[in-house]
One Martini backbone bead per residue (centre of mass of N, CA, C, O) as a GRO file, in nm:
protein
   75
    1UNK     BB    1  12.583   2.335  -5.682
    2UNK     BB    2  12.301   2.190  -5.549
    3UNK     BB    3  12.128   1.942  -5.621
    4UNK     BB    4  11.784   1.909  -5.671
    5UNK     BB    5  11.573   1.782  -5.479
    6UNK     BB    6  11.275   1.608  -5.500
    7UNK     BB    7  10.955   1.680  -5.440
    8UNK     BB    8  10.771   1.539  -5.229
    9UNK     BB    9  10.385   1.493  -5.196
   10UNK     BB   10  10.182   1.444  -4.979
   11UNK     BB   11   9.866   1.385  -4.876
   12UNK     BB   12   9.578   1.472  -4.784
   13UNK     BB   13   9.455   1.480  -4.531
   14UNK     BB   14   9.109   1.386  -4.477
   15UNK     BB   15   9.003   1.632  -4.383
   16UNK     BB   16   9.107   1.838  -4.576
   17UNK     BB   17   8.993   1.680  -4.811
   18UNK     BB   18   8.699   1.769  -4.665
   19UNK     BB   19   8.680   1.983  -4.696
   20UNK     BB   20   8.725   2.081  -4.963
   21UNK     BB   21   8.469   1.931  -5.070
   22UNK     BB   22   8.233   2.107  -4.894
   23UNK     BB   23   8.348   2.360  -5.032
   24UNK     BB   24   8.265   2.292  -5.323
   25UNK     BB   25   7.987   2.245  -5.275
   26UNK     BB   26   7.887   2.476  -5.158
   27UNK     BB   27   8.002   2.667  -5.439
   28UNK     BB   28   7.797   2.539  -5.590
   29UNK     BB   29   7.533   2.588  -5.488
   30UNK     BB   30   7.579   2.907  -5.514
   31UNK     BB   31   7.578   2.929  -5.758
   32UNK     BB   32   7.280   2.791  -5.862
   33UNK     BB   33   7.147   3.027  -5.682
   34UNK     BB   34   7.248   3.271  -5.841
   35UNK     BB   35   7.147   3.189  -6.090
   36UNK     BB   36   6.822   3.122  -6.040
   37UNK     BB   37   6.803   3.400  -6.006
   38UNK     BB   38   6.908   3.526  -6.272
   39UNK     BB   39   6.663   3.445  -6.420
   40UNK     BB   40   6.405   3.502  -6.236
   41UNK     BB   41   6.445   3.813  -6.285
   42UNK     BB   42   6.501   3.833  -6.591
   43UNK     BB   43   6.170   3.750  -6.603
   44UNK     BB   44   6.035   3.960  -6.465
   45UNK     BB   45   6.186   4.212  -6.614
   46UNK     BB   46   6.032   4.131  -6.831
   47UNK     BB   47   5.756   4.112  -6.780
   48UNK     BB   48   5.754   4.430  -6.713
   49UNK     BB   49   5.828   4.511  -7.006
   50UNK     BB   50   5.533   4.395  -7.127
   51UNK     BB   51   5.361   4.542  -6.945
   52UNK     BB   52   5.486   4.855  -7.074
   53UNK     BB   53   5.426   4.805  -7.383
   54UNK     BB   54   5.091   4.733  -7.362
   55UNK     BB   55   5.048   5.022  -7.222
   56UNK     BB   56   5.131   5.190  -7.441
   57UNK     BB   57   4.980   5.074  -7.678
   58UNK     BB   58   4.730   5.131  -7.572
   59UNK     BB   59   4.757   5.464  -7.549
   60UNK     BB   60   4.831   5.487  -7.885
   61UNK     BB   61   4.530   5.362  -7.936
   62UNK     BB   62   4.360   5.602  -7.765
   63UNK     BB   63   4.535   5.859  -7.953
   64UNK     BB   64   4.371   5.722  -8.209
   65UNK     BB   65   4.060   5.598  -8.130
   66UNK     BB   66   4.136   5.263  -8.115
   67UNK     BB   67   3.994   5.008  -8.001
   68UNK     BB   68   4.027   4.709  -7.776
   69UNK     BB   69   3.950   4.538  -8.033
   70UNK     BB   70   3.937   4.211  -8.208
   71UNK     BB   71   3.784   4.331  -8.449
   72UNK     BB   72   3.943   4.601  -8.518
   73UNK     BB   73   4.222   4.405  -8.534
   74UNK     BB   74   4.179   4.133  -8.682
   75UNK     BB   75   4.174   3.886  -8.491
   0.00000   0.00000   0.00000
């Protein structure tokens, strides 16, 4: 069998290795802007249910009889 002689690898020509540095750049990039949507949606998201929550609390506010003022609520 012959022996396996060593492969040396030569370095990436400089285009090739600009070029992987600006697609690393790009794919960073657009990871923290979808991070930063998905934080903003989350957070929207979140406003919505605090919104619906408030409201359903207020309709059984209203079908309690209980005015929704801060000196009946102890406030």
């Amino acid at each position: 069998l012959p022996s396996a002689s060593p492969v040396f690898i030569s370095p990436l020509p400089s285009q090739a290795e600009n070029l992987l540095c600006r697609l690393q750049e790009n794919f960073q990039a657009l990871t923290e802007k979808l991070t930063l949507r998905n934080i903003l949606f989350g957070m929207w998201e979140m406003g919505e249910r605090i919104n619906d929550l408030e409201k359903r609390v207020a309709d059984l506010m209203t079908e309690a009889g209980v005015e929704n003022s801060n000196e009946e609520l102890g406030v």
